[in-house]
């Protein structure tokens, strides 16, 4: 026998279930007075630097039905490309930006709406710039392990073309599933990012 | 200080996305393989919540929704530590938990089970881990409840946990079960996990030494998050 590696094993994931809102967005599901506000409901304040944008989308299952019980979290850099995290060693991020958003889909339509700012570019491991992107994590009833994906911006075609992650995806036709088109909705620059869990136009998910 | 990329996830210990015994997974599981992405700074960083005001009752579910009385049920304390795969404490990370009441009823508008709500029980709590990765909260032991999967499926008593860690790659949601519950091994959601040892890691033992006499029993539940490499042998990892 050889020596044991002696490491612990990561706790296994389980589904968040249909009532994830009780723990993660209790005010949204009517449990008021326990926490003053739902965590991640607001990412910006009046002084946040950068271009105000809105990210809107839904999560679809394999028969094209929008999930009405998903929870979506996003994590992104500030307008200068710095993360508001103690692990960020390159500088200090905008103190008026949380970088973290968390929303349940609307219980009737399944739509989620993040009001945030457009992130700056952050470097890849080798120093090349990554195109601006938002990290996205999806949990729901029926999802056993949270799904990681990324949202890129439709109006950053040149940066997306050079992005070190996007550019090594073998099936080029799938890259479009990560790119959200920009439109103007009620005067707000809006990126529509629908997530397809399964089947035709299935969103790319990452094992990060 | 280890601040490199996280150890890769051992997906053989996590439930596969497609696990037809749990019916909802059938249409909510990706069919294509996930694309491997070695951590960049986007995955190695993550939100921390030291600035979030944690209320004095946030970790006491017996009092944080009380409306003039105590919730009905078996009073328990759940405690443990959050460690990484190298056994290091993970301090200052946010844990959130949610559960049904003693009768198995969730406080949620989509819940239709006929067991009654408890007017003094909300079912949510949260806390930050201490310098040694430890956490604790008070609650009542949740009841089992039926769900429309198989015609007669019942969830074992369980508490849901959401854990942040220090990087977005460590993000984890799981469920804690209680020692000795015969429903554990019948449950299609538990059985989405292929590895028996990984299931046993979700079962909290009764911890009489941590019980408070004439008040509450205790269960101990440690949570292990992904470990991370030292940057010692990695080249310009942060890209600066």
CSV table of C-alpha atoms in Angstrom, one decimal:
chain,number,residue,atom,x,y,z
A,1,UNK,CA,0.0,0.0,0.0
A,2,UNK,CA,1.1,3.6,-0.6
A,3,UNK,CA,0.5,6.4,1.8
A,4,UNK,CA,-2.9,7.9,2.1
A,5,UNK,CA,-3.5,11.3,0.5
A,6,UNK,CA,-5.5,12.1,3.6
A,7,UNK,CA,-7.7,14.7,2.1
A,8,UNK,CA,-11.3,15.3,3.0
A,9,UNK,CA,-14.0,15.0,0.4
A,10,UNK,CA,-16.2,17.8,-0.7
A,11,UNK,CA,-19.8,17.6,0.7
A,12,UNK,CA,-22.1,16.3,-2.0
A,13,UNK,CA,-24.6,18.7,-3.5
A,14,UNK,CA,-28.3,18.2,-3.3
A,15,UNK,CA,-31.1,20.1,-5.1
A,16,UNK,CA,-32.2,23.4,-3.7
A,17,UNK,CA,-35.8,22.2,-4.0
A,18,UNK,CA,-38.9,24.2,-4.8
A,19,UNK,CA,-38.8,26.2,-1.6
A,20,UNK,CA,-35.3,27.6,-1.9
A,21,UNK,CA,-36.8,31.1,-1.5
A,22,UNK,CA,-37.6,30.5,2.1
A,23,UNK,CA,-33.9,30.4,2.9
A,24,UNK,CA,-32.4,32.6,0.2
A,25,UNK,CA,-35.1,35.2,-0.5
A,26,UNK,CA,-37.5,35.0,2.4
A,27,UNK,CA,-39.0,38.5,1.9
A,28,UNK,CA,-39.8,37.6,-1.6
A,29,UNK,CA,-41.9,34.6,-0.5
A,30,UNK,CA,-43.7,36.4,2.2
A,31,UNK,CA,-41.5,35.6,5.3
A,32,UNK,CA,-41.1,39.1,6.4
A,33,UNK,CA,-39.4,40.5,9.5
A,34,UNK,CA,-36.6,37.9,9.8
A,35,UNK,CA,-34.0,39.6,7.5
A,36,UNK,CA,-34.3,43.3,6.7
A,37,UNK,CA,-33.8,42.6,2.9
A,38,UNK,CA,-33.2,39.8,0.6
A,39,UNK,CA,-29.5,39.3,0.0
A,40,UNK,CA,-28.3,40.2,-3.5
A,41,UNK,CA,-31.6,42.0,-4.4
A,42,UNK,CA,-29.7,45.3,-4.9
A,43,UNK,CA,-26.2,45.5,-6.5
A,44,UNK,CA,-25.8,49.2,-7.1
A,45,UNK,CA,-26.5,52.6,-5.4
A,46,UNK,CA,-26.6,56.2,-6.6
A,47,UNK,CA,-22.8,56.5,-6.6
A,48,UNK,CA,-21.9,53.2,-8.4
A,49,UNK,CA,-19.5,53.9,-11.3
A,50,UNK,CA,-20.1,52.5,-14.7
A,51,UNK,CA,-22.8,52.1,-17.3
A,52,UNK,CA,-26.2,51.1,-15.8
A,53,UNK,CA,-27.6,48.1,-17.5
A,54,UNK,CA,-30.3,45.6,-17.0
A,55,UNK,CA,-30.0,41.8,-17.4
A,56,UNK,CA,-33.3,40.0,-18.1
A,57,UNK,CA,-34.0,36.4,-18.8
A,58,UNK,CA,-35.7,33.2,-18.0
A,59,UNK,CA,-34.6,29.6,-17.5
A,60,UNK,CA,-36.2,27.0,-19.8
A,61,UNK,CA,-36.5,23.2,-19.3
A,62,UNK,CA,-36.2,20.5,-21.9
A,63,UNK,CA,-39.8,20.9,-23.1
A,64,UNK,CA,-39.5,24.7,-23.5
A,65,UNK,CA,-41.3,25.6,-20.3
A,66,UNK,CA,-40.0,28.5,-18.3
A,67,UNK,CA,-39.0,27.5,-14.7
A,68,UNK,CA,-41.0,29.4,-12.1
A,69,UNK,CA,-39.0,28.2,-9.2
A,70,UNK,CA,-35.4,28.7,-10.2
A,71,UNK,CA,-33.0,31.0,-8.3
A,72,UNK,CA,-30.2,32.7,-10.3
A,73,UNK,CA,-27.1,34.3,-8.9
A,74,UNK,CA,-24.6,36.4,-10.7
A,75,UNK,CA,-21.1,37.5,-9.8
A,76,UNK,CA,-19.2,40.1,-11.8
A,77,UNK,CA,-16.4,42.7,-11.7
A,78,UNK,CA,-17.0,46.4,-11.4
A,79,UNK,CA,-16.7,48.9,-14.3
A,80,UNK,CA,-12.9,48.9,-13.9
A,81,UNK,CA,-12.7,45.1,-14.0
A,82,UNK,CA,-12.0,44.6,-10.3
A,83,UNK,CA,-13.9,42.1,-8.1
A,84,UNK,CA,-15.2,43.3,-4.7
A,85,UNK,CA,-13.5,40.4,-3.0
A,86,UNK,CA,-10.7,40.0,-0.5
A,87,UNK,CA,-9.2,37.6,-3.0
A,88,UNK,CA,-8.8,40.5,-5.5
A,89,UNK,CA,-5.1,41.4,-5.3
A,90,UNK,CA,-4.9,43.9,-8.2
A,91,UNK,CA,-6.6,46.9,-6.6
A,92,UNK,CA,-9.7,48.0,-4.7
A,93,UNK,CA,-13.1,47.6,-6.3
A,94,UNK,CA,-15.8,50.2,-6.3
A,95,UNK,CA,-17.1,50.3,-2.7
A,96,UNK,CA,-20.5,51.2,-4.1
A,97,UNK,CA,-20.9,48.0,-6.1
A,98,UNK,CA,-21.6,44.5,-4.5
A,99,UNK,CA,-20.7,42.4,-7.6
A,100,UNK,CA,-23.3,39.9,-6.4
A,101,UNK,CA,-26.9,39.6,-7.4
A,102,UNK,CA,-29.4,37.0,-6.5
A,103,UNK,CA,-33.0,36.7,-7.7
A,104,UNK,CA,-35.8,34.2,-7.9
A,105,UNK,CA,-37.7,34.1,-11.1
A,106,UNK,CA,-41.1,35.7,-11.0
A,107,UNK,CA,-43.5,33.1,-9.7
A,108,UNK,CA,-45.8,33.7,-12.6
A,109,UNK,CA,-43.6,34.3,-15.6
A,110,UNK,CA,-40.2,33.0,-14.4
A,111,UNK,CA,-38.5,36.2,-15.5
A,112,UNK,CA,-35.5,37.5,-13.5
A,113,UNK,CA,-34.3,41.2,-13.8
A,114,UNK,CA,-30.9,42.3,-12.5
A,115,UNK,CA,-30.1,46.0,-12.4
A,116,UNK,CA,-26.4,46.3,-12.5
A,117,UNK,CA,-23.5,47.9,-14.4
A,118,UNK,CA,-21.5,46.7,-17.3
A,119,UNK,CA,-18.3,45.0,-16.0
A,120,UNK,CA,-14.9,45.9,-17.2
A,121,UNK,CA,-12.5,43.3,-18.7
A,122,UNK,CA,-10.6,41.0,-16.3
A,123,UNK,CA,-7.4,39.1,-17.2
A,124,UNK,CA,-7.2,35.4,-18.0
A,125,UNK,CA,-4.6,33.3,-16.3
A,126,UNK,CA,-1.9,34.2,-18.9
A,127,UNK,CA,-2.7,37.9,-18.7
A,128,UNK,CA,-4.7,38.1,-21.9
A,129,UNK,CA,-7.9,40.1,-21.4
A,130,UNK,CA,-11.2,38.2,-21.1
A,131,UNK,CA,-14.2,39.8,-22.7
A,132,UNK,CA,-16.5,41.5,-20.2
A,133,UNK,CA,-18.7,38.8,-18.7
A,134,UNK,CA,-20.9,37.9,-15.8
A,135,UNK,CA,-20.7,34.6,-14.0
A,136,UNK,CA,-24.0,32.9,-13.5
A,137,UNK,CA,-25.1,30.1,-11.2
A,138,UNK,CA,-28.5,28.4,-11.4
A,139,UNK,CA,-30.3,26.2,-8.9
A,140,UNK,CA,-33.8,24.9,-8.8
A,141,UNK,CA,-36.0,21.9,-8.0
A,142,UNK,CA,-34.7,19.1,-10.3
A,143,UNK,CA,-31.2,20.5,-10.6
A,144,UNK,CA,-29.0,18.3,-8.4
A,145,UNK,CA,-25.8,20.4,-8.7
A,146,UNK,CA,-25.8,24.2,-9.3
A,147,UNK,CA,-25.1,25.0,-12.9
A,148,UNK,CA,-22.3,27.5,-13.8
A,149,UNK,CA,-22.4,29.5,-17.0
A,150,UNK,CA,-21.3,32.9,-18.2
A,151,UNK,CA,-23.1,35.7,-19.9
A,152,UNK,CA,-21.2,37.7,-22.5
A,153,UNK,CA,-22.3,41.0,-24.1
A,154,UNK,CA,-23.7,41.1,-27.6
A,155,UNK,CA,-22.2,44.6,-28.3
A,156,UNK,CA,-18.6,43.4,-27.5
A,157,UNK,CA,-18.1,41.3,-30.7
A,158,UNK,CA,-14.4,42.0,-31.1
A,159,UNK,CA,-13.6,41.3,-27.4
A,160,UNK,CA,-15.8,38.1,-27.6
A,161,UNK,CA,-13.9,37.0,-30.7
A,162,UNK,CA,-10.6,37.2,-28.8
A,163,UNK,CA,-11.9,35.9,-25.4
A,164,UNK,CA,-9.7,33.0,-24.2
A,165,UNK,CA,-12.7,31.0,-22.9
A,166,UNK,CA,-15.1,31.5,-25.8
A,167,UNK,CA,-12.4,31.0,-28.4
A,168,UNK,CA,-11.6,27.5,-27.4
A,169,UNK,CA,-15.2,26.2,-27.5
A,170,UNK,CA,-15.1,23.5,-30.2
A,171,UNK,CA,-18.7,23.7,-31.3
A,172,UNK,CA,-18.8,27.3,-32.6
A,173,UNK,CA,-22.6,27.2,-33.1
A,174,UNK,CA,-23.0,26.9,-29.3
A,175,UNK,CA,-21.0,30.0,-28.4
A,176,UNK,CA,-24.1,32.1,-29.2
A,177,UNK,CA,-25.9,30.6,-26.2
A,178,UNK,CA,-23.6,32.6,-24.0
A,179,UNK,CA,-23.9,36.0,-25.7
A,180,UNK,CA,-26.8,38.2,-24.7
A,181,UNK,CA,-28.1,40.6,-27.4
A,182,UNK,CA,-28.4,44.3,-26.4
A,183,UNK,CA,-31.6,46.2,-26.8
A,184,UNK,CA,-33.1,49.4,-25.5
A,185,UNK,CA,-36.1,48.7,-23.3
A,186,UNK,CA,-37.8,51.8,-21.8
A,187,UNK,CA,-34.6,53.8,-22.1
A,188,UNK,CA,-32.5,51.2,-20.2
A,189,UNK,CA,-29.8,49.3,-22.0
A,190,UNK,CA,-31.0,45.7,-21.6
A,191,UNK,CA,-29.3,42.4,-22.2
A,192,UNK,CA,-31.7,39.4,-22.7
A,193,UNK,CA,-30.1,36.2,-21.5
A,194,UNK,CA,-32.3,33.1,-21.6
A,195,UNK,CA,-30.9,29.9,-20.2
A,196,UNK,CA,-31.9,26.6,-21.8
A,197,UNK,CA,-31.2,23.7,-19.6
A,198,UNK,CA,-31.7,20.9,-22.1
A,199,UNK,CA,-32.1,20.1,-25.8
A,200,UNK,CA,-32.0,22.4,-28.8
A,201,UNK,CA,-29.9,25.6,-28.1
A,202,UNK,CA,-28.8,24.1,-24.8
A,203,UNK,CA,-26.8,26.7,-22.9
A,204,UNK,CA,-23.1,25.9,-22.4
A,205,UNK,CA,-22.4,25.0,-18.8
A,206,UNK,CA,-19.0,24.9,-17.3
A,207,UNK,CA,-17.2,22.6,-14.9
A,208,UNK,CA,-15.2,25.3,-13.2
B,1,UNK,CA,-1.9,31.2,2.3
B,2,UNK,CA,-3.5,29.1,-0.5
B,3,UNK,CA,-5.0,31.4,-3.0
B,4,UNK,CA,-4.7,29.5,-6.2
B,5,UNK,CA,-7.4,27.7,-8.2
B,6,UNK,CA,-9.7,25.2,-6.5
B,7,UNK,CA,-9.2,21.5,-6.7
B,8,UNK,CA,-11.4,20.1,-9.4
B,9,UNK,CA,-14.8,18.8,-8.4
B,10,UNK,CA,-15.0,15.0,-8.0
B,11,UNK,CA,-18.2,14.6,-10.0
B,12,UNK,CA,-18.5,10.9,-9.1
B,13,UNK,CA,-19.4,12.0,-5.6
B,14,UNK,CA,-22.0,14.5,-6.7
B,15,UNK,CA,-25.3,13.5,-8.1
B,16,UNK,CA,-25.4,13.4,-11.9
B,17,UNK,CA,-27.8,15.9,-13.5
B,18,UNK,CA,-29.9,13.2,-15.1
B,19,UNK,CA,-31.2,11.0,-12.3
B,20,UNK,CA,-34.7,9.7,-13.4
B,21,UNK,CA,-35.7,8.4,-9.9
B,22,UNK,CA,-36.0,12.1,-9.1
B,23,UNK,CA,-38.5,12.9,-11.9
B,24,UNK,CA,-38.1,16.6,-12.2
B,25,UNK,CA,-34.4,16.1,-13.1
B,26,UNK,CA,-35.5,14.4,-16.3
B,27,UNK,CA,-36.3,17.7,-18.1
B,28,UNK,CA,-34.0,19.9,-16.1
B,29,UNK,CA,-30.7,18.1,-16.8
B,30,UNK,CA,-28.3,19.3,-19.5
B,31,UNK,CA,-27.6,16.6,-22.1
B,32,UNK,CA,-24.3,18.0,-23.3
B,33,UNK,CA,-21.1,17.6,-21.3
B,34,UNK,CA,-20.1,20.6,-19.2
B,35,UNK,CA,-17.0,22.4,-20.6
B,36,UNK,CA,-14.1,22.3,-18.3
B,37,UNK,CA,-12.8,25.7,-17.4
B,38,UNK,CA,-9.7,26.0,-15.3
B,39,UNK,CA,-10.4,28.7,-12.7
B,40,UNK,CA,-9.8,32.3,-13.7
B,41,UNK,CA,-10.1,35.2,-11.3
B,42,UNK,CA,-13.8,35.2,-12.0
B,43,UNK,CA,-14.2,31.8,-10.4
B,44,UNK,CA,-11.5,32.2,-7.7
B,45,UNK,CA,-13.2,35.3,-6.2
B,46,UNK,CA,-16.6,35.4,-4.8
B,47,UNK,CA,-18.9,37.5,-2.6
B,48,UNK,CA,-18.2,37.7,1.1
B,49,UNK,CA,-20.7,39.1,3.5
B,50,UNK,CA,-18.8,40.4,6.5
B,51,UNK,CA,-20.6,43.7,5.9
B,52,UNK,CA,-24.1,42.2,6.1
B,53,UNK,CA,-25.7,43.0,9.4
B,54,UNK,CA,-26.4,39.6,10.9
B,55,UNK,CA,-29.2,40.1,13.4
B,56,UNK,CA,-29.0,38.7,16.9
B,57,UNK,CA,-31.8,36.1,16.2
B,58,UNK,CA,-30.8,35.2,12.6
B,59,UNK,CA,-29.4,31.9,13.9
B,60,UNK,CA,-32.3,31.1,16.2
B,61,UNK,CA,-35.2,29.8,14.3
B,62,UNK,CA,-37.1,29.2,17.6
B,63,UNK,CA,-37.3,33.0,18.1
B,64,UNK,CA,-36.7,34.8,14.8
B,65,UNK,CA,-40.3,34.4,13.6
B,66,UNK,CA,-42.0,34.1,17.0
B,67,UNK,CA,-45.3,35.9,17.3
B,68,UNK,CA,-45.9,35.8,21.0
B,69,UNK,CA,-45.0,32.1,21.5
B,70,UNK,CA,-42.5,29.3,20.9
B,71,UNK,CA,-42.7,27.0,17.9
B,72,UNK,CA,-44.0,23.5,18.6
B,73,UNK,CA,-41.5,20.8,18.1
B,74,UNK,CA,-38.3,19.0,19.2
B,75,UNK,CA,-35.9,21.8,20.2
B,76,UNK,CA,-32.4,21.1,18.7
B,77,UNK,CA,-29.1,22.8,18.1
B,78,UNK,CA,-27.3,22.2,14.8
B,79,UNK,CA,-23.6,22.9,14.9
B,80,UNK,CA,-20.4,22.1,13.0
B,81,UNK,CA,-17.5,23.5,11.1
B,82,UNK,CA,-17.0,24.5,7.5
B,83,UNK,CA,-13.6,23.1,6.3
B,84,UNK,CA,-11.9,22.8,3.0
B,85,UNK,CA,-10.7,19.5,1.6
B,86,UNK,CA,-7.3,20.1,3.2
B,87,UNK,CA,-9.0,20.3,6.6
B,88,UNK,CA,-8.5,24.1,6.9
B,89,UNK,CA,-11.2,26.1,8.6
B,90,UNK,CA,-13.1,28.4,6.3
B,91,UNK,CA,-13.9,31.5,8.4
B,92,UNK,CA,-16.3,34.4,7.8
B,93,UNK,CA,-18.4,32.6,5.2
B,94,UNK,CA,-22.1,32.9,5.1
B,95,UNK,CA,-24.3,29.9,5.8
B,96,UNK,CA,-28.1,30.0,5.1
B,97,UNK,CA,-30.5,27.3,6.1
B,98,UNK,CA,-34.2,26.7,5.6
B,99,UNK,CA,-36.6,23.9,6.6
B,100,UNK,CA,-40.1,22.8,7.2
B,101,UNK,CA,-41.7,23.0,10.6
B,102,UNK,CA,-42.1,20.1,13.0
B,103,UNK,CA,-45.1,18.7,11.0
B,104,UNK,CA,-43.3,18.9,7.7
B,105,UNK,CA,-45.0,22.0,6.5
B,106,UNK,CA,-43.1,24.8,4.7
B,107,UNK,CA,-44.1,28.4,4.9
B,108,UNK,CA,-44.3,29.0,1.2
B,109,UNK,CA,-47.3,30.0,-1.0
B,110,UNK,CA,-46.8,27.1,-3.4
B,111,UNK,CA,-46.8,24.5,-0.5
B,112,UNK,CA,-50.2,22.6,-0.3
B,113,UNK,CA,-49.5,19.9,2.2
B,114,UNK,CA,-52.4,19.7,4.7
B,115,UNK,CA,-50.2,19.7,7.8
B,116,UNK,CA,-50.7,23.1,9.5
B,117,UNK,CA,-48.3,26.1,9.6
B,118,UNK,CA,-46.9,27.0,12.9
B,119,UNK,CA,-47.6,30.7,13.7
B,120,UNK,CA,-44.3,31.0,15.5
B,121,UNK,CA,-42.1,29.3,12.9
B,122,UNK,CA,-40.7,30.9,9.7
B,123,UNK,CA,-38.1,28.3,8.8
B,124,UNK,CA,-35.1,30.4,7.7
B,125,UNK,CA,-31.9,31.4,9.3
B,126,UNK,CA,-28.3,32.4,8.6
B,127,UNK,CA,-24.9,32.9,10.3
B,128,UNK,CA,-21.3,33.6,9.5
B,129,UNK,CA,-18.7,31.0,10.4
B,130,UNK,CA,-16.3,31.9,13.2
B,131,UNK,CA,-12.4,32.1,13.0
B,132,UNK,CA,-12.3,28.3,13.3
B,133,UNK,CA,-15.0,27.8,10.7
B,134,UNK,CA,-17.5,26.9,13.3
B,135,UNK,CA,-21.2,27.7,13.2
B,136,UNK,CA,-24.3,26.9,15.2
B,137,UNK,CA,-28.0,27.6,15.2
B,138,UNK,CA,-31.1,26.7,17.1
B,139,UNK,CA,-34.3,25.4,15.6
B,140,UNK,CA,-36.9,22.7,15.9
B,141,UNK,CA,-36.4,19.3,14.2
B,142,UNK,CA,-38.3,19.4,10.9
B,143,UNK,CA,-40.8,16.7,10.1
B,144,UNK,CA,-40.9,14.4,7.1
B,145,UNK,CA,-43.3,15.3,4.3
B,146,UNK,CA,-44.8,13.8,1.2
B,147,UNK,CA,-44.1,15.0,-2.3
B,148,UNK,CA,-45.5,14.2,-5.7
B,149,UNK,CA,-42.7,12.1,-7.2
B,150,UNK,CA,-43.5,8.5,-6.8
B,151,UNK,CA,-47.1,7.8,-5.7
B,152,UNK,CA,-46.0,7.4,-2.0
B,153,UNK,CA,-42.7,9.2,-1.7
B,154,UNK,CA,-41.7,11.0,1.6
B,155,UNK,CA,-38.7,13.2,2.2
B,156,UNK,CA,-36.7,12.3,5.2
B,157,UNK,CA,-36.4,15.1,7.9
B,158,UNK,CA,-33.9,17.5,6.5
B,159,UNK,CA,-32.5,21.0,6.6
B,160,UNK,CA,-31.3,22.8,3.5
B,161,UNK,CA,-28.0,24.5,3.6
B,162,UNK,CA,-26.5,27.2,1.3
B,163,UNK,CA,-22.8,27.8,1.7
B,164,UNK,CA,-20.7,30.5,0.0
B,165,UNK,CA,-17.1,29.9,0.6
B,166,UNK,CA,-14.5,32.4,-0.6
B,167,UNK,CA,-14.7,31.8,-4.3
B,168,UNK,CA,-17.7,31.4,-6.6
B,169,UNK,CA,-16.4,28.0,-7.6
B,170,UNK,CA,-17.0,26.8,-4.0
B,171,UNK,CA,-20.7,27.8,-4.1
B,172,UNK,CA,-22.7,24.8,-2.7
B,173,UNK,CA,-26.3,24.0,-1.8
B,174,UNK,CA,-26.9,20.7,0.0
B,175,UNK,CA,-29.2,19.0,2.6
B,176,UNK,CA,-28.5,17.7,6.1
B,177,UNK,CA,-30.3,14.5,7.2
B,178,UNK,CA,-30.7,13.1,10.8
B,179,UNK,CA,-29.0,10.0,12.1
B,180,UNK,CA,-31.2,6.9,12.1
B,181,UNK,CA,-34.0,8.2,9.9
B,182,UNK,CA,-35.3,5.1,7.9
B,183,UNK,CA,-36.6,7.4,5.2
B,184,UNK,CA,-33.0,8.4,4.1
B,185,UNK,CA,-32.3,5.3,2.2
B,186,UNK,CA,-35.7,5.3,0.5
B,187,UNK,CA,-35.5,8.9,-0.8
B,188,UNK,CA,-35.1,9.4,-4.5
B,189,UNK,CA,-33.3,12.8,-3.9
B,190,UNK,CA,-30.8,11.2,-1.5
B,191,UNK,CA,-30.3,8.4,-4.0
B,192,UNK,CA,-29.4,10.8,-6.8
B,193,UNK,CA,-25.9,10.6,-5.0
B,194,UNK,CA,-24.2,7.5,-6.4
B,195,UNK,CA,-21.6,7.1,-3.6
B,196,UNK,CA,-22.7,5.7,-0.3
B,197,UNK,CA,-19.9,7.4,1.6
B,198,UNK,CA,-21.0,10.7,0.1
B,199,UNK,CA,-24.5,10.1,1.4
B,200,UNK,CA,-23.3,9.2,4.9
B,201,UNK,CA,-21.4,12.5,4.9
B,202,UNK,CA,-24.8,14.3,4.7
B,203,UNK,CA,-26.2,12.5,7.9
B,204,UNK,CA,-25.7,14.5,11.1
B,205,UNK,CA,-25.1,12.3,14.2
B,206,UNK,CA,-26.8,13.0,17.5
B,207,UNK,CA,-24.3,14.8,19.6
B,208,UNK,CA,-25.3,14.4,23.3
B,209,UNK,CA,-22.1,16.2,24.5
B,210,UNK,CA,-23.3,19.4,22.9
B,211,UNK,CA,-26.8,19.1,24.1
B,212,UNK,CA,-28.2,21.6,26.6
B,213,UNK,CA,-29.8,19.6,29.4
B,214,UNK,CA,-33.5,20.2,29.9
B,215,UNK,CA,-33.5,22.4,26.8
B,216,UNK,CA,-32.3,21.1,23.4
B,217,UNK,CA,-30.5,18.1,21.9
B,218,UNK,CA,-27.7,18.7,19.4
B,219,UNK,CA,-26.7,17.4,16.0
B,220,UNK,CA,-23.3,17.9,14.5
B,221,UNK,CA,-22.9,18.6,10.7
B,222,UNK,CA,-19.5,19.5,9.2
B,223,UNK,CA,-19.4,20.9,5.7
B,224,UNK,CA,-16.5,20.4,3.4
B,225,UNK,CA,-15.8,22.8,0.6
B,226,UNK,CA,-13.3,22.5,-2.3
B,227,UNK,CA,-9.7,23.0,-1.3
B,228,UNK,CA,-7.4,25.2,-3.3
B,229,UNK,CA,-3.9,25.1,-4.6
B,230,UNK,CA,-1.0,27.2,-3.5
B,231,UNK,CA,0.1,29.6,-6.2
B,232,UNK,CA,3.7,28.6,-5.5
B,233,UNK,CA,4.2,26.7,-8.7
B,234,UNK,CA,1.7,28.6,-10.9
B,235,UNK,CA,2.9,31.2,-13.2
B,236,UNK,CA,1.3,34.7,-13.0
B,237,UNK,CA,-1.9,33.2,-11.9
B,238,UNK,CA,-3.6,36.5,-11.2
B,239,UNK,CA,-2.5,37.9,-14.5
B,240,UNK,CA,-0.7,40.8,-13.0
